Coordinates of C-alpha atoms and ligand atoms in Angstrom, one line a residue:
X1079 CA 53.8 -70.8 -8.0
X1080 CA 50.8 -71.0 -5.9
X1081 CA 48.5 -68.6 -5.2
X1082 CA 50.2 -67.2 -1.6
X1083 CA 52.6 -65.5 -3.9
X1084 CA 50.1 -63.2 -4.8
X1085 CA 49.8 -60.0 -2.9
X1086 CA 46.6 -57.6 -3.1
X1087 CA 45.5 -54.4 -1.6
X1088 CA 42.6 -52.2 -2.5
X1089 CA 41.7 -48.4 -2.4
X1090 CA 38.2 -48.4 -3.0
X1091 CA 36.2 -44.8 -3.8
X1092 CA 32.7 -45.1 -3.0
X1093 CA 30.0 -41.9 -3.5
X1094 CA 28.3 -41.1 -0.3
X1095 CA 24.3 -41.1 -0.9
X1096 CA 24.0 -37.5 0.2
X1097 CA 21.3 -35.2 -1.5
X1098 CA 23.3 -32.5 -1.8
X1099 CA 27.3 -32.2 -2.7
X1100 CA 30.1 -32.3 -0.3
X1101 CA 30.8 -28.3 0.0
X1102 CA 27.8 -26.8 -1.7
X1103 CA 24.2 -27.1 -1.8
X1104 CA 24.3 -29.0 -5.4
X1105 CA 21.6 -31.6 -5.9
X1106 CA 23.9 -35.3 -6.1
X1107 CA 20.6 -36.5 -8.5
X1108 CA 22.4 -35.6 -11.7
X1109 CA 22.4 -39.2 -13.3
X1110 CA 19.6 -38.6 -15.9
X1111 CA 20.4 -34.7 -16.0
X1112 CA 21.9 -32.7 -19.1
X1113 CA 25.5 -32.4 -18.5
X1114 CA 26.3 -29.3 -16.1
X1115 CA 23.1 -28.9 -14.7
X1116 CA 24.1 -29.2 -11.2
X1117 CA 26.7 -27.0 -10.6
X1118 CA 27.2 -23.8 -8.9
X1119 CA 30.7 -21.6 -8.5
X1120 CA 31.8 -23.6 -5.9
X1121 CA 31.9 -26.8 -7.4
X1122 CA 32.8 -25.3 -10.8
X1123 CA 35.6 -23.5 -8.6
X1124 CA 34.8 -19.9 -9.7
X1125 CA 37.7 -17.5 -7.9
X1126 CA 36.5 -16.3 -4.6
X1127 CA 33.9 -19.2 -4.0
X1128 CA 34.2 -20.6 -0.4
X1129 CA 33.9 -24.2 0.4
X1130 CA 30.7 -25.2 3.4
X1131 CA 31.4 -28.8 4.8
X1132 CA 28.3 -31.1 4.2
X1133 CA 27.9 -32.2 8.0
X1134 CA 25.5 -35.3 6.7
X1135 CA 28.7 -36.3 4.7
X1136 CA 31.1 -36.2 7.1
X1137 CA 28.2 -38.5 9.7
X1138 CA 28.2 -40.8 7.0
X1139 CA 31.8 -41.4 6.8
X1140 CA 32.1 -41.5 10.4
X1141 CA 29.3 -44.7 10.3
X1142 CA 31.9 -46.6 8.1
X1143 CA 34.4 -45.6 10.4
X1144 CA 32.9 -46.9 13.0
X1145 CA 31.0 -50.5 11.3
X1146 CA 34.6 -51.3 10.4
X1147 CA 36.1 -50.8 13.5
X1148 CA 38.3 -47.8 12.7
X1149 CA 40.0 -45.6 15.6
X1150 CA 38.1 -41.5 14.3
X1151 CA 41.0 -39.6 14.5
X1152 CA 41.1 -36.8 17.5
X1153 CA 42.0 -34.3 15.0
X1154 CA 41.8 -34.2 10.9
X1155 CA 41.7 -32.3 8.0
X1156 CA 41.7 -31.4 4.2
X1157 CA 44.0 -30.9 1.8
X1158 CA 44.8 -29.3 -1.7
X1159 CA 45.7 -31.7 -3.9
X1160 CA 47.1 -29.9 -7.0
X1161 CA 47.0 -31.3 -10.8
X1162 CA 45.6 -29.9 -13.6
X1163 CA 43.5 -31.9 -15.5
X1164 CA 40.1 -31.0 -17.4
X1165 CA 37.9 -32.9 -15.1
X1166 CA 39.2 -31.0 -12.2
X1167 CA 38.4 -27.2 -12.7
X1168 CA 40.2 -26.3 -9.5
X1169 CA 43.0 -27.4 -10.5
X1170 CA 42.9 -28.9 -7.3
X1171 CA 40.9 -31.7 -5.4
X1172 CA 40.3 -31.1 -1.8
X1173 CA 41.0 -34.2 0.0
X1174 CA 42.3 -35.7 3.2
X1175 CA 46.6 -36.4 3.2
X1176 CA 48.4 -36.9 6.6
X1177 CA 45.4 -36.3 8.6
X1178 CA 42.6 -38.6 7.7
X1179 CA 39.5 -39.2 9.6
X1180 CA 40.0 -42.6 10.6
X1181 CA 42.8 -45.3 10.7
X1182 CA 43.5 -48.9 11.4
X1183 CA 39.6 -51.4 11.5
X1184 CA 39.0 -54.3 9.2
X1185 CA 36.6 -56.4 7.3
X1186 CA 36.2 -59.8 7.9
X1187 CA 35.4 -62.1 4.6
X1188 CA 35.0 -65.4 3.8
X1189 CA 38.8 -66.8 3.4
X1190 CA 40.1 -68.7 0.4
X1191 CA 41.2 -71.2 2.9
X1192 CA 38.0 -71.7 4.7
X1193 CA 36.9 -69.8 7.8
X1194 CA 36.7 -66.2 8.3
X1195 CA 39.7 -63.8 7.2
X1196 CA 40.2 -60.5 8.7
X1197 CA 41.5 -58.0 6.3
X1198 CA 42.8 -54.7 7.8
X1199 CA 42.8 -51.7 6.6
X1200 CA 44.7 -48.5 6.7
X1201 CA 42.6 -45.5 6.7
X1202 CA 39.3 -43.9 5.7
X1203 CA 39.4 -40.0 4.5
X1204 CA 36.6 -37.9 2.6
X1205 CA 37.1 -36.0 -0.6
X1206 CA 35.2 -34.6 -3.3
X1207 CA 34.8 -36.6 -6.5
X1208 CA 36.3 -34.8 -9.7
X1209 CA 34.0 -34.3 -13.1
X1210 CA 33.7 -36.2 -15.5
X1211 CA 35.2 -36.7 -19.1
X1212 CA 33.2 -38.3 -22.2
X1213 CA 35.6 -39.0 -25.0
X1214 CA 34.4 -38.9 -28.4
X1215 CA 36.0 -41.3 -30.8
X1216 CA 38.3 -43.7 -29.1
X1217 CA 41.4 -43.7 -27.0
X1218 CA 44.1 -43.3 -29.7
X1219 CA 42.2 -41.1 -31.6
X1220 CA 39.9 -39.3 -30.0
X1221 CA 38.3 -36.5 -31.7
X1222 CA 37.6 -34.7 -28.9
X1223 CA 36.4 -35.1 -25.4
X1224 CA 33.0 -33.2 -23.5
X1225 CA 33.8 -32.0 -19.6
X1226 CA 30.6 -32.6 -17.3
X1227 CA 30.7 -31.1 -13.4
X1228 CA 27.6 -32.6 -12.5
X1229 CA 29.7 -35.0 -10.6
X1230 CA 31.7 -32.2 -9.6
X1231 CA 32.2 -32.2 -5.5
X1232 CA 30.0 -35.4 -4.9
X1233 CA 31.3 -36.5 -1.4
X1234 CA 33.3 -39.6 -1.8
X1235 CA 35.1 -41.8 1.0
X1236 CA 38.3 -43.5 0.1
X1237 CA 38.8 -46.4 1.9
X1238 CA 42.2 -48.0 1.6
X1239 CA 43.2 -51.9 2.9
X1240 CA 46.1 -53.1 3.7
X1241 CA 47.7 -55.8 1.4
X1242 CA 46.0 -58.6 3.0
X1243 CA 43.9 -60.3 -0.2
X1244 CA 45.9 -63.0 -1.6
X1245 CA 43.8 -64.2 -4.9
X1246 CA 41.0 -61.9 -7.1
X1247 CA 38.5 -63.7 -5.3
X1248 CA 39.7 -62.7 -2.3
X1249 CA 39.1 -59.2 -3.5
X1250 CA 35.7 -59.6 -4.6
X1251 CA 34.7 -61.0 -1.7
X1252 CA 36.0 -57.8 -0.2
X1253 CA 34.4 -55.5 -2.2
X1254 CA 30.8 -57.5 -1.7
X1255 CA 31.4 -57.4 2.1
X1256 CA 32.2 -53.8 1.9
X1257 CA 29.2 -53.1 -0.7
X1258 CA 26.9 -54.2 1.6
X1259 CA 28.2 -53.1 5.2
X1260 CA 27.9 -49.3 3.0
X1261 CA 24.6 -50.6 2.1
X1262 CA 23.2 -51.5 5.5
X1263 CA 24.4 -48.6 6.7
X1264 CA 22.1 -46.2 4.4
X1265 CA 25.4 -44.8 3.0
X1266 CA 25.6 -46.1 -0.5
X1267 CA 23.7 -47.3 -3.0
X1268 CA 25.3 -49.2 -5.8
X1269 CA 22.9 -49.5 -8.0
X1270 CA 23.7 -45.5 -9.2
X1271 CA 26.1 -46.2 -12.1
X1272 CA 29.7 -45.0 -10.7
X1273 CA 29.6 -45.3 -7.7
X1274 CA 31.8 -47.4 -6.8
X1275 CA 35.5 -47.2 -7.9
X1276 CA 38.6 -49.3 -7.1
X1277 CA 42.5 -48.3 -8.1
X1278 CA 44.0 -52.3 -6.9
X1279 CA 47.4 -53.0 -6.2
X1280 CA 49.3 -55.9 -7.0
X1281 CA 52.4 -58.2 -6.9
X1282 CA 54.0 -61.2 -6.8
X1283 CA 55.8 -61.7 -3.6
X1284 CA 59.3 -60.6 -4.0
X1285 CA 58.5 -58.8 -7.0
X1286 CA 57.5 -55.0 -8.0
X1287 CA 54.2 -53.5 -7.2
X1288 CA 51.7 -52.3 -9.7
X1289 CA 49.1 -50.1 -9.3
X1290 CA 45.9 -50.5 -11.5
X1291 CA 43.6 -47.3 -11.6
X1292 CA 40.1 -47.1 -12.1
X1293 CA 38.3 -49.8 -12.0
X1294 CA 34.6 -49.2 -12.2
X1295 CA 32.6 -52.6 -11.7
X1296 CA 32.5 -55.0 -9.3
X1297 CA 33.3 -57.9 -11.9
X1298 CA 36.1 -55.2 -13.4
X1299 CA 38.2 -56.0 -10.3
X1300 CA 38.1 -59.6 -10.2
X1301 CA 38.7 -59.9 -14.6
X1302 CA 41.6 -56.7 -14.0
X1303 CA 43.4 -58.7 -11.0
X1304 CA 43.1 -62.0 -13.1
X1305 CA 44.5 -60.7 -15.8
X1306 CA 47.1 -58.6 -14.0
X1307 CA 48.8 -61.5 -12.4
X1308 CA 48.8 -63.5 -15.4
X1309 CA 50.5 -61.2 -17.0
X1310 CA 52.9 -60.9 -14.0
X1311 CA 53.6 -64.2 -13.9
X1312 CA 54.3 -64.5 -17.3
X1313 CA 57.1 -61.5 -17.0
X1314 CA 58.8 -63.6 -14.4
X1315 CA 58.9 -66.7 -15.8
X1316 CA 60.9 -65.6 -18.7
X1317 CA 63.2 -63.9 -16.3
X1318 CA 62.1 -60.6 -17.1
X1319 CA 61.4 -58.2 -14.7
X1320 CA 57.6 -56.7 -13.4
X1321 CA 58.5 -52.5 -13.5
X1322 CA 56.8 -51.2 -10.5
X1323 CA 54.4 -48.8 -12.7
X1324 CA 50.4 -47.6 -12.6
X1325 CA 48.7 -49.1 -15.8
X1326 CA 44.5 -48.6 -16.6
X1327 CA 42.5 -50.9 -16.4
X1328 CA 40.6 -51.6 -20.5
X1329 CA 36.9 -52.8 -19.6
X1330 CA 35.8 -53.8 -22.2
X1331 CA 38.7 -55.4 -23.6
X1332 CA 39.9 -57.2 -20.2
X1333 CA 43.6 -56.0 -20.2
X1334 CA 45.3 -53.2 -18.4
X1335 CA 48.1 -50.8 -20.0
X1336 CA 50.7 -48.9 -18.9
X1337 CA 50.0 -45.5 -18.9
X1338 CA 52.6 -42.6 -19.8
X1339 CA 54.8 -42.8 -16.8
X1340 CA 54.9 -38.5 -16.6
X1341 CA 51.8 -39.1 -14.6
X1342 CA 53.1 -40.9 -11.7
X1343 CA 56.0 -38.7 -11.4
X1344 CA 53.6 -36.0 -10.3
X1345 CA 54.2 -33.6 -6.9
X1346 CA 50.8 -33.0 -6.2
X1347 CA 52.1 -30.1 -3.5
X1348 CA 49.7 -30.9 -0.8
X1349 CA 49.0 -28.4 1.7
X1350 CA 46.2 -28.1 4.4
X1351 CA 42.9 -26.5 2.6
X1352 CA 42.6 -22.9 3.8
X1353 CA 38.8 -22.6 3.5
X1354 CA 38.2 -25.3 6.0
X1355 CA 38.6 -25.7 9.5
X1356 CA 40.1 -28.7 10.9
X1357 CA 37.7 -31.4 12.0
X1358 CA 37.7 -32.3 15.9
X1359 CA 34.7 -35.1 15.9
X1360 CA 36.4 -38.0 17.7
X1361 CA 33.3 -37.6 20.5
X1362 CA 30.5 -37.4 18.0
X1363 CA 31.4 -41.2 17.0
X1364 CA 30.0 -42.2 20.2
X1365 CA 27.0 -41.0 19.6
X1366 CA 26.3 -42.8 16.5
X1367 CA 24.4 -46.1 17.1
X1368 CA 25.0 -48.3 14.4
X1369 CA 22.1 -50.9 12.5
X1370 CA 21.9 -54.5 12.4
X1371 CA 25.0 -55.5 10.0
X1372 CA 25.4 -58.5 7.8
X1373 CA 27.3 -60.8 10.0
X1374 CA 24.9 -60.0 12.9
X1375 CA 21.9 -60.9 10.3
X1376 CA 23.5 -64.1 8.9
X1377 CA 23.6 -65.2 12.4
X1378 CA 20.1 -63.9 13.0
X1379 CA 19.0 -66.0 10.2
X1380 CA 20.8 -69.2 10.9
X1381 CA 19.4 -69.0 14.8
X1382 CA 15.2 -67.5 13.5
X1383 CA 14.7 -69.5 10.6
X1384 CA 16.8 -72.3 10.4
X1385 CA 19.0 -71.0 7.2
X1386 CA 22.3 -72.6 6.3
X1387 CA 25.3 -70.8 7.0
X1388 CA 25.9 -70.8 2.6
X1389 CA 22.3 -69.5 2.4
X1390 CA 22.6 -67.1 5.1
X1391 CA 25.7 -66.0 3.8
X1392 CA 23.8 -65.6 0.5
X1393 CA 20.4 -64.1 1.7
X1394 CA 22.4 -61.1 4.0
X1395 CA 25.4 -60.4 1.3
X1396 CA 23.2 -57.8 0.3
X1397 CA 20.7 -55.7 2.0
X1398 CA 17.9 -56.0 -0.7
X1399 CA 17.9 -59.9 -1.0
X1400 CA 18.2 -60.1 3.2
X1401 CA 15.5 -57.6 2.7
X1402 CA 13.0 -59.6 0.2
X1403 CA 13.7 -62.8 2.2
X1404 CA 12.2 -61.4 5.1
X1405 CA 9.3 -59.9 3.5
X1406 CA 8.5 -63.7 2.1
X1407 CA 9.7 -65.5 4.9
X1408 CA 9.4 -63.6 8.4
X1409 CA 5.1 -63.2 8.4
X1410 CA 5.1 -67.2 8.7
X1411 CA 8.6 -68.6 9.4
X1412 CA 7.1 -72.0 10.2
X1413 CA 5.5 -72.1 7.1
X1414 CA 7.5 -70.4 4.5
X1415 CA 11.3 -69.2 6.1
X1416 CA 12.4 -72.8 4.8
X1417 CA 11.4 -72.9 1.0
X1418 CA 12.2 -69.1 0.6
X1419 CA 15.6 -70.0 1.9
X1420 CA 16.1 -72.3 -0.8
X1421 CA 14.1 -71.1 -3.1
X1422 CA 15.6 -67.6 -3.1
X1423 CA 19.3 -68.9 -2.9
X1424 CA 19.0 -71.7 -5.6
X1425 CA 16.4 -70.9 -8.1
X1426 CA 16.1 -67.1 -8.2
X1427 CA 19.0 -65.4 -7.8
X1428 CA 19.8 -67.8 -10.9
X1429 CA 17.0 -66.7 -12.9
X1430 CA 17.4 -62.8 -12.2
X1431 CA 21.1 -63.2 -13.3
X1432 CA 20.2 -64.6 -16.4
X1433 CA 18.0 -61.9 -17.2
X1434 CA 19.9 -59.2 -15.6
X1435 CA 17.6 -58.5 -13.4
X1436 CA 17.7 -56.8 -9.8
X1437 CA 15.6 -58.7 -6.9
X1438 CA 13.8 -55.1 -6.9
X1439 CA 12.0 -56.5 -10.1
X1440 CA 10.4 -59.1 -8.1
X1441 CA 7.2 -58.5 -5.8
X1442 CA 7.8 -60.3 -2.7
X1443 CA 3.5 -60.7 -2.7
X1444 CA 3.6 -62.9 -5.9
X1445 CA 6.6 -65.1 -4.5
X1446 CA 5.1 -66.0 -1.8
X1447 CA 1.9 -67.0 -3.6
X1448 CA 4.0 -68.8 -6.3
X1449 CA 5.8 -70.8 -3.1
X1450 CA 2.3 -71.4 -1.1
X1451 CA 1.5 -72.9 -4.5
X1452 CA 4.6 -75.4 -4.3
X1453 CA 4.1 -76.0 -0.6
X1454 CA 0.9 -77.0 -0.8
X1455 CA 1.4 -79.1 -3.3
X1456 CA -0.6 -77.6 -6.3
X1457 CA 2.1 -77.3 -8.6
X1458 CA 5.9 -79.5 -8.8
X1459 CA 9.1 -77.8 -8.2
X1460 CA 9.5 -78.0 -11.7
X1461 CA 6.5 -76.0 -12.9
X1462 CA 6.7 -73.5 -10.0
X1463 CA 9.9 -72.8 -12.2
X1464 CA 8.0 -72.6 -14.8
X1465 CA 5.6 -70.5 -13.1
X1466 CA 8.6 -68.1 -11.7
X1467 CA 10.3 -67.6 -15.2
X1468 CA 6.7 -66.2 -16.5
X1469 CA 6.4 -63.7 -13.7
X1470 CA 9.9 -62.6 -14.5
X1471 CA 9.9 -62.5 -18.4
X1472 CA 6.3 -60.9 -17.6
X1473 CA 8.1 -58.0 -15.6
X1474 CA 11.2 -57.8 -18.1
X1475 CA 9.1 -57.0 -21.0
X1476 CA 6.8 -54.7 -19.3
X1477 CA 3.3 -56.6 -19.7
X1478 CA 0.8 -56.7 -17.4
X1479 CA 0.8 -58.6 -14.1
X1480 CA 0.0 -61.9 -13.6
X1481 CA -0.6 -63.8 -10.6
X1482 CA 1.0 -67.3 -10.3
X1483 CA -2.5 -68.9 -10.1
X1484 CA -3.8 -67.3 -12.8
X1485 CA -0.2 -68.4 -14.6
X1486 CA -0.4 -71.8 -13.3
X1487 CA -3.9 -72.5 -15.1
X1488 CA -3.5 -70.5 -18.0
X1489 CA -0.3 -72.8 -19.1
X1490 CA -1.8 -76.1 -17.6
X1491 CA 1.0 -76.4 -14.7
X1492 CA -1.5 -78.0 -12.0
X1493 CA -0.1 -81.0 -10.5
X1494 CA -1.9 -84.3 -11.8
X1495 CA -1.9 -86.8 -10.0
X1496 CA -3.1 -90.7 -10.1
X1497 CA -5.8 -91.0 -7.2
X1498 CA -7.5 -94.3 -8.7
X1499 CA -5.3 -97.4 -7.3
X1500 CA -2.9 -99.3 -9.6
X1501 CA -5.7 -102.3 -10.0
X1502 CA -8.0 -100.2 -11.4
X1503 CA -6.1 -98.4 -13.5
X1504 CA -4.4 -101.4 -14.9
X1505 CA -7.1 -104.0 -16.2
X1506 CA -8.0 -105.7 -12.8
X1507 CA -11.7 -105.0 -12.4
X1508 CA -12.7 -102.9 -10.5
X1509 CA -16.4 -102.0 -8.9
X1510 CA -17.1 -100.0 -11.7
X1511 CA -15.6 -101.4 -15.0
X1512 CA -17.0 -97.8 -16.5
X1513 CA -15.7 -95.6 -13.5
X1514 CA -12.3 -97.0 -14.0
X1515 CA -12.1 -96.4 -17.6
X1516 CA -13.4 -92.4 -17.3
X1517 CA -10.4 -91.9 -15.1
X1518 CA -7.5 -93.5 -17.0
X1519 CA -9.0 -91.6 -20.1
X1520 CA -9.3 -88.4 -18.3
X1521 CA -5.8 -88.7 -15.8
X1522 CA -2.5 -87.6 -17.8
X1523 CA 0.0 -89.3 -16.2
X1524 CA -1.8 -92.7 -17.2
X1525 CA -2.5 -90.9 -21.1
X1526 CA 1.3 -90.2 -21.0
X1527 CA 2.3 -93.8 -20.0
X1528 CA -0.1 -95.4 -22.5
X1529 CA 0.9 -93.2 -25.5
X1530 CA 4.7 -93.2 -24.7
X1531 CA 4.8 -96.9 -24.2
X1532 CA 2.9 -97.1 -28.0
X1533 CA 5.1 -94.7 -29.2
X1534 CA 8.3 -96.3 -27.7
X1535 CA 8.3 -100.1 -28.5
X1536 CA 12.3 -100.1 -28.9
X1537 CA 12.4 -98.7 -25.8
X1538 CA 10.1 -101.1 -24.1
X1539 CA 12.1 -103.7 -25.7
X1540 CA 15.3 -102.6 -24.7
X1541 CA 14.0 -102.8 -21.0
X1542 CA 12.4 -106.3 -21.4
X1543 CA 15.9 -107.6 -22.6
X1544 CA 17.2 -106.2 -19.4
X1545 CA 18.9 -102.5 -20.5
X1546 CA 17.9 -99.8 -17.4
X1547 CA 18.5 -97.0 -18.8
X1548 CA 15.9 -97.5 -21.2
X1549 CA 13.5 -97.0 -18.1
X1550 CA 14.9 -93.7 -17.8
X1551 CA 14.6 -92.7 -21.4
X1552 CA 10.3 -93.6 -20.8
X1553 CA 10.4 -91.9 -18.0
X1554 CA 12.1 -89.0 -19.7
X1555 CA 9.2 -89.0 -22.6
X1556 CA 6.5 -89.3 -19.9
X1557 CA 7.5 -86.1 -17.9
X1558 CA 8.1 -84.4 -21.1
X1559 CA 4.7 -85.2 -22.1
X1560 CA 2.9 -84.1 -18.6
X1561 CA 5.5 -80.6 -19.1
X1562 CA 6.8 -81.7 -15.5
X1563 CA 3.2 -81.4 -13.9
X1564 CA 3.6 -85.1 -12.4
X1565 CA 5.5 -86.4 -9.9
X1566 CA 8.6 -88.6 -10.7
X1567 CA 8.6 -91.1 -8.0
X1568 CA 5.0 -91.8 -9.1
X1569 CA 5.7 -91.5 -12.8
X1570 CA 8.2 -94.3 -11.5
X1571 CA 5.6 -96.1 -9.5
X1572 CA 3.1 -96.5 -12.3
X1573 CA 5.7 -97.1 -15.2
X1574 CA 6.7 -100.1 -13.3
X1575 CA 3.8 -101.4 -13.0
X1576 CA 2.7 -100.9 -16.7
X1577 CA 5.8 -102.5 -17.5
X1578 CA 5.3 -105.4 -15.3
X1579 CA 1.9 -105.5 -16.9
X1580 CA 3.3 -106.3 -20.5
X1581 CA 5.9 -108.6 -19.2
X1582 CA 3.2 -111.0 -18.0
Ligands
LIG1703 ZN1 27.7 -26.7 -6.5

């Protein structure tokens, strides 16, 4: 079965970066809060509390709208969405039902099959995000769960595609593309814990649909999907049959379950939220001029500095990278826009994953200086490595700064390098017999190739009798020995000659 079977479609909840909450004047900074700090009686739904529509949220939703080429609807409105649950003192959600505030757009990604894929999507509508639960214990047997409303009536948007993604990686290059399109529009930030959350959908063509609910990382998605269509799959190739069901998502076990099918059964008796007026805002889109976007700066970047499209790709996929590279790059684009390019997209988006580090760790000041140091030849690609894990492991652990010169010299990471020509350095006389020999003492690529062809005499054997990879193995024990300060072509260069040397 190949992979076209598969059918995806995403609803994706994402917090709107609002100071205050979507129908009262609540603070939305509650992360590192006491539980119920920010809450008021109209997000803790006291009787006779009325609702005041956050115009900044509604603007905000009405950017996405409009970066992902949705049609604003001429009239919409909100709507009680009744369930009782403990995160939801209500008992109801105000949301958005058969009168959203935008329809139809899409996202275009970077297709399976090569080439840009268009995925559309259905709608966009606000609502307010419910509390939250904290379960003591675990799931079977809790002992008892704690109800927080800080994140009571934080404006969401619910943006829901149509089922267009045919593989997980399909939808997680989706949800980056959509991450930072929010991003770029000063909407989102995902770097607040939460604020993203995804309910996916998923079959196998010809097959039931199953809905998997909250999913609350980025890397969730893809592992829930994966697993999800295994386990699909695996139903229909014993001839079994996939019940069309909702089942949650495990994180940190990888595996979703079927929840107690009650809960899908529910009438949630929508009707049209008396408190609010309808919303009539189809001319304010207009207004609304929208920023530079990623595929508008990937272009940018391939035409002003000469990126790759997989760099540029890369460096604009999120707004803080496309950010840093610019702060590096743009001062001197003849000098630097190159190496940052590649430096950026192969070395240290490595090295910050690895640590688990943000790019907002790294000061774009001390990169550049670390690359000037590498472009102008002072240190090899190999120690500015060196040089770059330092700063990082530096800023990890919380020591002082360092610069990269001041790193550079402190581990011995200068380039060496032979400037005395191969006669002298090898035994032919030269003007000064004394001159010569101060140098090859004092140089450590020639130390290196002394001592490692003492050291090694198998190895030079091996070579004389005509075995080439026992050049590489020297070669190997020489750049270990200079710590990857010298450069391998000469390190080449001179071994040859050394070796030519003894086979005289
Ligand atoms: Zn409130």
């Amino acid at each position: 079965m190949t992979e076209d079977h598969v059918i995806v479609g995403l609803e994706v909840h994402c917090q709107l970066d609002t100071k205050s909450k979507l129908f009262c004047g609540c603070s939305t900074d509650y992360r590192s809060d006491g539980p119920n700090t920010h809450v008021c009686p109209v997000c803790l739904g006291l009787p006779g509390a009325m609702p005041v529509l956050n115009k900044r949220s509604i603007e905000y939703a009405m950017r996405v709208a409009k970066a992902l080429n949705c049609s604003v609807l001429h009239e919409s409105e909100f709507s009680r969405k009744n369930y009782f649950y403990p995160d939801l003192d209500k008992a109801y959600q105000i949301t958005q039902y058969d009168k959203p505030l935008a329809e139809g757009g899409y996202l275009e990604i970077d297709g399976d099959e090569g080439g840009e894929k268009r995925i559309r999507l259905t709608r966009i509508h606000v609502e307010e995000d419910p509390g939250r639960l904290v379960h003591r214990g675990n799931t079977e047997r809790g002992k008892y769960s704690l109800v927080d409303y800080n994140r009571a009536g934080i404006p969401l948007i619910e943006i829901v595609s149509e089922p267009d993604m045919r593989s997980p990686k399909e939808a997680r290059k989706f949800l980056n593309k959509l991450r930072a399109t929010l991003e770029y529009l000063s909407v989102f930030d995902s770097e607040k814990e939460g604020s993203l959350r995804v309910d996916a959908n998923i079959s196998i063509r010809g097959s039931e649909r199953v809905e998997v609910k909250n999913i609350s990382s980025y890397k969730g998605v893809e592992k829930a999907l994966t697993f999800e269509i295994t386990r699909q799959k695996n139903l229909l190739r014993r001839g079994q049959k996939v019940e069309r069901e909702t089942r949650h998502f495990l994180e940190t076990s990888g595996i979703t379950q079927s929840s107690r099918s009650k809960e899908q059964e529910h009438d949630y008796r929508y009707f049209p939220e008396p408190d609010l007026r309808p919303l009539h805002v189809q001319s304010w889109v207009d207004g609304i001029v929208l920023p530079e976007l990623p595929d508008a700066r990937r272009e940018r970047f391939i035409v002003q500095y000469g990126c790759s499209l997989n760099h540029a790709r890369t460096l604009t996929g999120d707004l803080r990278l496309a950010n840093f590279y610019e702060a590096v790059g743009a001062p001197d684009p003849a000098n630097l826009a190159t190496l940052a390019d590649t430096w950026i997209s192969d070395t240290l988006i490595g090295e910050l994953n690895y640590r688990d580090m943000s790019i907002d760790a790294v000061d774009p000041a001390g990169f550049t200086e670390l690359l000037e140091l590498v472009k102008g030849n002072k240190c090899t690609d190999k120690g500015g490595i060196e040089i770059l894990r330092v700063l990082l492991d530096t800023k990890k652990q919380g020591r002082p700064y360092e610069t990269p010169s001041a790193i550079m010299d402190r581990l011995n990471l200068r380039k060496v390098s032979v400037t005395i020509t191969k006669e002298m350095a090898y035994g032919v006389p030269a003007k000064s017999g004394v001159e010569a020999t101060l140098t090859i003492q004092s140089n450590p690529i020639l130390t290196a190739i002394t001592e490692v062809l003492t050291g090694q005499p198998g190895a030079v054997d091996d070579f004389m009798k005509g075995k080439k990879g026992a050049f590489n193995f020297l070669v190997g024990h020489i750049m270990k020995k200079t710590r990857g300060c010298a450069d391998p072509s000469e390190v080449n260069q001179l071994l040859t000659e050394a070796l030519k040397k003894r086979g005289v």
